CSV table of C-alpha atoms in Angstrom, one decimal:
chain,number,residue,atom,x,y,z
A,1,ASN,CA,-2.9,-1.1,-18.7
A,2,ALA,CA,0.4,-0.6,-16.9
A,3,GLY,CA,-1.0,0.4,-13.6
A,4,VAL,CA,1.4,2.5,-11.5
A,5,THR,CA,4.9,2.9,-12.9
A,6,GLN,CA,7.9,4.6,-11.3
A,7,THR,CA,11.1,6.1,-12.8
A,8,PRO,CA,13.9,5.5,-12.1
A,9,LYS,CA,14.1,2.1,-10.5
A,10,PHE,CA,17.5,2.7,-8.8
A,11,ARG,CA,19.5,5.8,-8.2
A,12,VAL,CA,22.7,6.8,-6.2
A,13,LEU,CA,23.1,10.4,-5.3
A,14,LYS,CA,25.8,12.3,-3.5
A,15,THR,CA,24.9,14.5,-0.5
A,16,GLY,CA,23.5,17.8,-1.7
A,17,GLN,CA,22.5,16.6,-5.2
A,18,SER,CA,18.9,17.0,-6.3
A,19,MET,CA,16.7,14.6,-8.3
A,20,THR,CA,13.0,14.0,-9.2
A,21,LEU,CA,11.2,10.8,-9.0
A,22,LEU,CA,8.3,10.3,-11.4
A,23,CYS,CA,5.2,8.4,-10.8
A,24,ALA,CA,2.6,7.7,-13.5
A,25,GLN,CA,-0.7,5.9,-13.4
A,26,ASP,CA,-3.0,5.0,-16.2
A,27,MET,CA,-6.1,4.1,-14.2
A,28,ASN,CA,-7.6,7.7,-14.1
A,29,HIS,CA,-7.3,7.7,-10.3
A,30,GLU,CA,-7.9,10.9,-8.5
A,31,TYR,CA,-5.7,10.3,-5.5
A,32,MET,CA,-1.9,9.7,-5.5
A,33,TYR,CA,0.6,9.2,-2.7
A,34,TRP,CA,4.3,9.0,-2.1
A,35,TYR,CA,5.6,6.7,0.7
A,36,ARG,CA,9.0,5.8,1.9
A,37,GLN,CA,9.9,2.4,3.4
A,38,ASP,CA,12.8,1.9,5.7
A,39,PRO,CA,13.8,-1.4,7.3
A,40,GLY,CA,11.6,-2.0,10.4
A,41,MET,CA,9.7,1.2,9.9
A,42,GLY,CA,6.9,0.2,7.6
A,43,LEU,CA,5.4,2.6,5.1
A,44,ARG,CA,5.4,6.3,5.9
A,45,LEU,CA,3.4,8.8,3.9
A,46,ILE,CA,5.5,11.7,2.5
A,47,HIS,CA,3.0,13.7,0.5
A,48,TYR,CA,-0.3,13.0,-1.2
A,49,SER,CA,-2.6,14.6,-3.8
A,50,VAL,CA,-6.3,14.5,-3.9
A,51,GLY,CA,-6.4,15.9,-7.5
A,52,GLU,CA,-4.6,17.6,-10.3
A,53,GLY,CA,-3.0,20.8,-9.1
A,54,THR,CA,-3.4,20.0,-5.3
A,55,THR,CA,-0.9,18.5,-2.9
A,56,ALA,CA,-0.7,18.0,0.9
A,57,LYS,CA,1.9,17.0,3.4
A,58,GLY,CA,1.9,13.5,4.9
A,59,GLU,CA,3.7,12.2,8.0
A,60,VAL,CA,7.3,12.9,6.9
A,61,PRO,CA,7.3,15.7,4.3
A,62,ASP,CA,10.6,17.5,5.3
A,63,GLY,CA,13.2,17.6,2.6
A,64,TYR,CA,10.8,16.7,-0.2
A,65,ASN,CA,8.6,18.6,-2.6
A,66,VAL,CA,5.9,17.4,-4.9
A,67,SER,CA,3.9,18.5,-7.9
A,68,ARG,CA,0.8,17.2,-9.7
A,69,LEU,CA,0.5,19.2,-12.9
A,70,LYS,CA,-1.3,16.3,-14.7
A,71,LYS,CA,-3.8,13.9,-13.2
A,72,GLN,CA,-1.8,10.9,-14.2
A,73,ASN,CA,1.6,12.1,-12.9
A,74,PHE,CA,2.9,12.8,-9.4
A,75,LEU,CA,6.5,14.0,-9.0
A,76,LEU,CA,8.6,13.8,-5.9
A,77,GLY,CA,11.6,16.1,-5.7
A,78,LEU,CA,14.6,16.1,-3.4
A,79,GLU,CA,16.2,19.5,-3.6
A,80,SER,CA,19.3,18.7,-1.5
A,81,ALA,CA,19.7,15.0,-0.8
A,82,ALA,CA,20.9,13.8,2.6
A,83,PRO,CA,22.0,10.3,3.7
A,84,SER,CA,18.8,10.1,5.9
A,85,GLN,CA,16.8,10.0,2.6
A,86,THR,CA,18.3,6.7,1.6
A,87,SER,CA,15.2,4.5,1.3
A,88,VAL,CA,12.8,2.7,-1.0
A,89,TYR,CA,10.2,5.1,-2.3
A,90,PHE,CA,6.8,3.8,-3.4
A,91,CYS,CA,4.1,5.7,-5.3
A,92,ALA,CA,0.4,4.7,-5.0
A,93,SER,CA,-2.9,5.8,-6.4
A,94,SER,CA,-6.5,5.2,-5.5
A,95,PHE,CA,-9.9,5.7,-7.0
A,96,SER,CA,-12.2,8.2,-5.3
A,97,PRO,CA,-15.7,8.3,-6.8
A,98,VAL,CA,-16.7,11.3,-4.6
A,99,PRO,CA,-14.5,13.6,-2.5
A,100,GLY,CA,-13.6,11.9,0.8
A,101,LEU,CA,-14.5,8.4,-0.4
A,102,ILE,CA,-11.3,6.4,-1.1
A,103,TYR,CA,-11.0,2.9,-2.4
A,104,GLU,CA,-7.9,0.6,-2.3
A,105,GLN,CA,-4.5,1.9,-3.1
A,106,TYR,CA,-2.4,0.5,-5.9
A,107,PHE,CA,1.4,0.7,-5.6
A,108,GLY,CA,4.2,1.0,-8.0
A,109,PRO,CA,7.3,-1.2,-8.0
A,110,GLY,CA,9.4,1.3,-6.1
A,111,THR,CA,12.6,3.4,-6.5
A,112,ARG,CA,15.6,2.4,-4.5
A,113,LEU,CA,17.6,5.5,-3.6
A,114,THR,CA,21.0,5.6,-2.0
A,115,VAL,CA,22.5,8.9,-0.8
A,116,THR,CA,26.2,8.8,0.0
B,1,ASP,CA,-8.7,2.7,12.2
B,2,ALA,CA,-9.2,-0.5,14.2
B,3,LYS,CA,-6.1,-2.4,15.3
B,4,THR,CA,-5.4,-5.9,13.8
B,5,THR,CA,-3.6,-8.9,15.1
B,6,GLN,CA,-1.9,-11.5,12.9
B,7,PRO,CA,0.4,-14.4,13.5
B,8,PRO,CA,4.0,-13.4,12.7
B,9,SER,CA,4.7,-16.3,10.4
B,10,MET,CA,3.1,-19.4,8.7
B,11,ASP,CA,4.2,-22.2,6.4
B,12,CYS,CA,2.1,-23.7,3.7
B,13,ALA,CA,2.8,-26.6,1.3
B,14,GLU,CA,2.8,-25.7,-2.4
B,15,GLY,CA,-0.5,-26.6,-3.9
B,16,ARG,CA,-2.4,-26.5,-0.7
B,17,ALA,CA,-4.7,-23.8,0.6
B,18,ALA,CA,-3.1,-21.1,2.7
B,19,ASN,CA,-5.4,-19.7,5.4
B,20,LEU,CA,-4.2,-16.5,7.0
B,21,PRO,CA,-6.1,-15.3,10.1
B,22,CYS,CA,-6.6,-11.8,11.3
B,23,ASN,CA,-8.3,-10.6,14.5
B,24,HIS,CA,-9.9,-7.1,14.5
B,25,SER,CA,-12.1,-7.2,17.6
B,26,THR,CA,-12.5,-3.4,17.7
B,27,ILE,CA,-13.7,-3.0,14.2
B,28,SER,CA,-16.6,-0.5,13.8
B,29,GLY,CA,-19.6,-0.7,11.6
B,30,ASN,CA,-18.3,1.4,8.7
B,31,GLU,CA,-14.8,-0.2,8.5
B,32,TYR,CA,-13.7,-2.5,5.8
B,33,VAL,CA,-11.2,-5.4,6.0
B,34,TYR,CA,-8.4,-5.0,3.4
B,35,TRP,CA,-5.7,-7.4,2.6
B,36,TYR,CA,-2.4,-6.5,0.9
B,37,ARG,CA,0.8,-8.4,0.5
B,38,GLN,CA,4.4,-7.4,-0.2
B,39,ILE,CA,6.7,-9.8,-2.0
B,40,HIS,CA,10.3,-9.2,-1.2
B,41,SER,CA,11.6,-5.9,-2.7
B,42,GLN,CA,8.4,-5.2,-4.5
B,43,GLY,CA,5.6,-2.7,-3.9
B,44,PRO,CA,2.6,-3.7,-1.8
B,45,GLN,CA,-0.1,-5.4,-3.7
B,46,TYR,CA,-3.8,-5.0,-3.1
B,47,ILE,CA,-5.5,-8.5,-2.8
B,48,ILE,CA,-9.1,-8.1,-1.6
B,49,HIS,CA,-11.4,-6.3,0.7
B,50,GLY,CA,-14.8,-6.8,2.3
B,51,LEU,CA,-17.3,-5.3,4.7
B,52,LYS,CA,-19.3,-8.2,6.1
B,53,ASN,CA,-20.0,-10.6,3.3
B,54,ASN,CA,-17.5,-13.1,2.1
B,55,GLU,CA,-15.7,-12.0,-1.0
B,56,THR,CA,-13.8,-13.9,-3.8
B,57,ASN,CA,-11.7,-12.6,-6.7
B,58,GLU,CA,-9.1,-14.1,-9.0
B,59,MET,CA,-6.4,-14.0,-6.3
B,60,ALA,CA,-8.1,-15.0,-3.1
B,61,SER,CA,-11.2,-15.4,-0.9
B,62,LEU,CA,-12.0,-13.4,2.2
B,63,ILE,CA,-14.1,-14.9,4.9
B,64,ILE,CA,-15.4,-12.5,7.6
B,65,THR,CA,-17.1,-13.9,10.7
B,66,GLU,CA,-20.6,-12.9,11.4
B,67,ASP,CA,-19.6,-10.7,14.4
B,68,ARG,CA,-16.9,-9.1,12.1
B,69,LYS,CA,-14.3,-9.5,14.8
B,70,SER,CA,-12.0,-11.7,12.7
B,71,SER,CA,-11.4,-12.7,9.1
B,72,THR,CA,-9.4,-15.2,7.1
B,73,LEU,CA,-7.7,-14.7,3.8
B,74,ILE,CA,-7.6,-17.9,1.7
B,75,LEU,CA,-5.2,-18.5,-1.1
B,76,PRO,CA,-6.8,-21.7,-2.6
B,77,HIS,CA,-3.7,-23.2,-4.2
B,78,ALA,CA,-0.6,-21.6,-2.9
B,79,THR,CA,2.4,-21.4,-5.2
B,80,LEU,CA,6.0,-20.4,-4.5
B,81,ARG,CA,5.3,-17.0,-5.9
B,82,ASP,CA,2.8,-16.4,-3.0
B,83,THR,CA,5.6,-16.3,-0.5
B,84,ALA,CA,5.3,-12.8,0.9
B,85,VAL,CA,4.3,-10.8,3.9
B,86,TYR,CA,0.5,-10.5,4.1
B,87,TYR,CA,-1.1,-7.5,5.8
B,88,CYS,CA,-4.6,-7.2,7.2
B,89,ILE,CA,-5.8,-3.6,7.5
B,90,VAL,CA,-9.1,-2.3,8.8
B,91,ARG,CA,-10.2,1.1,7.6
B,92,SER,CA,-13.2,3.1,6.4
B,93,GLN,CA,-13.6,4.2,2.9
B,94,GLY,CA,-14.4,7.8,3.8
B,95,THR,CA,-14.7,10.5,4.9
B,96,TYR,CA,-11.0,11.4,4.9
B,97,SER,CA,-9.5,14.5,6.3
B,98,GLY,CA,-6.0,15.2,7.3
B,99,ALA,CA,-2.8,13.4,6.4
B,100,GLY,CA,-3.1,10.7,9.1
B,101,SER,CA,-6.3,9.4,7.6
B,102,TYR,CA,-4.9,9.1,4.1
B,103,GLN,CA,-1.9,7.0,5.2
B,104,LEU,CA,-2.2,3.3,4.7
B,105,THR,CA,-0.7,1.8,7.9
B,106,PHE,CA,0.8,-1.6,7.6
B,107,GLY,CA,1.4,-3.5,10.8
B,108,LYS,CA,3.9,-6.3,11.0
B,109,GLY,CA,1.8,-8.7,9.0
B,110,THR,CA,2.2,-12.5,8.5
B,111,LYS,CA,5.2,-13.8,6.7
B,112,LEU,CA,3.9,-16.7,4.6
B,113,SER,CA,6.4,-19.2,3.3
B,114,VAL,CA,5.2,-21.6,0.7
B,115,ILE,CA,7.2,-24.8,0.9
B,116,PRO,CA,7.9,-26.9,-2.2
């Protein structure tokens, strides 16, 4: 049981390049989340998903897109990277026994992204 | 979600119990107390949660006062690997609607330093 895994662990991009961050969980959780963490800012929610095939915007969605084609995977895409997207990105998942009822969130190890 | 107050930092001798306090005087009846921690450069880690009864798991114990206005996280035998920022969060388990309610909001937490 690996929990929540993220790929890659580190990445350096040039402005304007694109990339996809992959999050995978093996806990059969319904809900998945993408956060970014910047120094002194705490965690901010980018996008989240309440189930396979559904996504929704979080607090800071601009410049990012997401997809959840399979229940266990949640992808975060940057179409045209900007220096302001330099951050640490965390994926999380949580169990939801019934819609609207959410238990604790489990986090991945993070992806450290630098955009130059 | 109710606001929480934690001391900014604490020290604990290795092998001793670490007692981390949290005040949440505005907690409502359906809100749980959650504890997470973040070890430097790692993803946040769920520790424990409770509603009104004391809880214990393999990581820690959670003591909630009878009036539920405060709680204490206890690490029974602190090790150097327990050095981290510990976050006390109060939130309900449902019903969730809108991005703001899905986001897990970490305050400043308590920086616990375990001293050899």
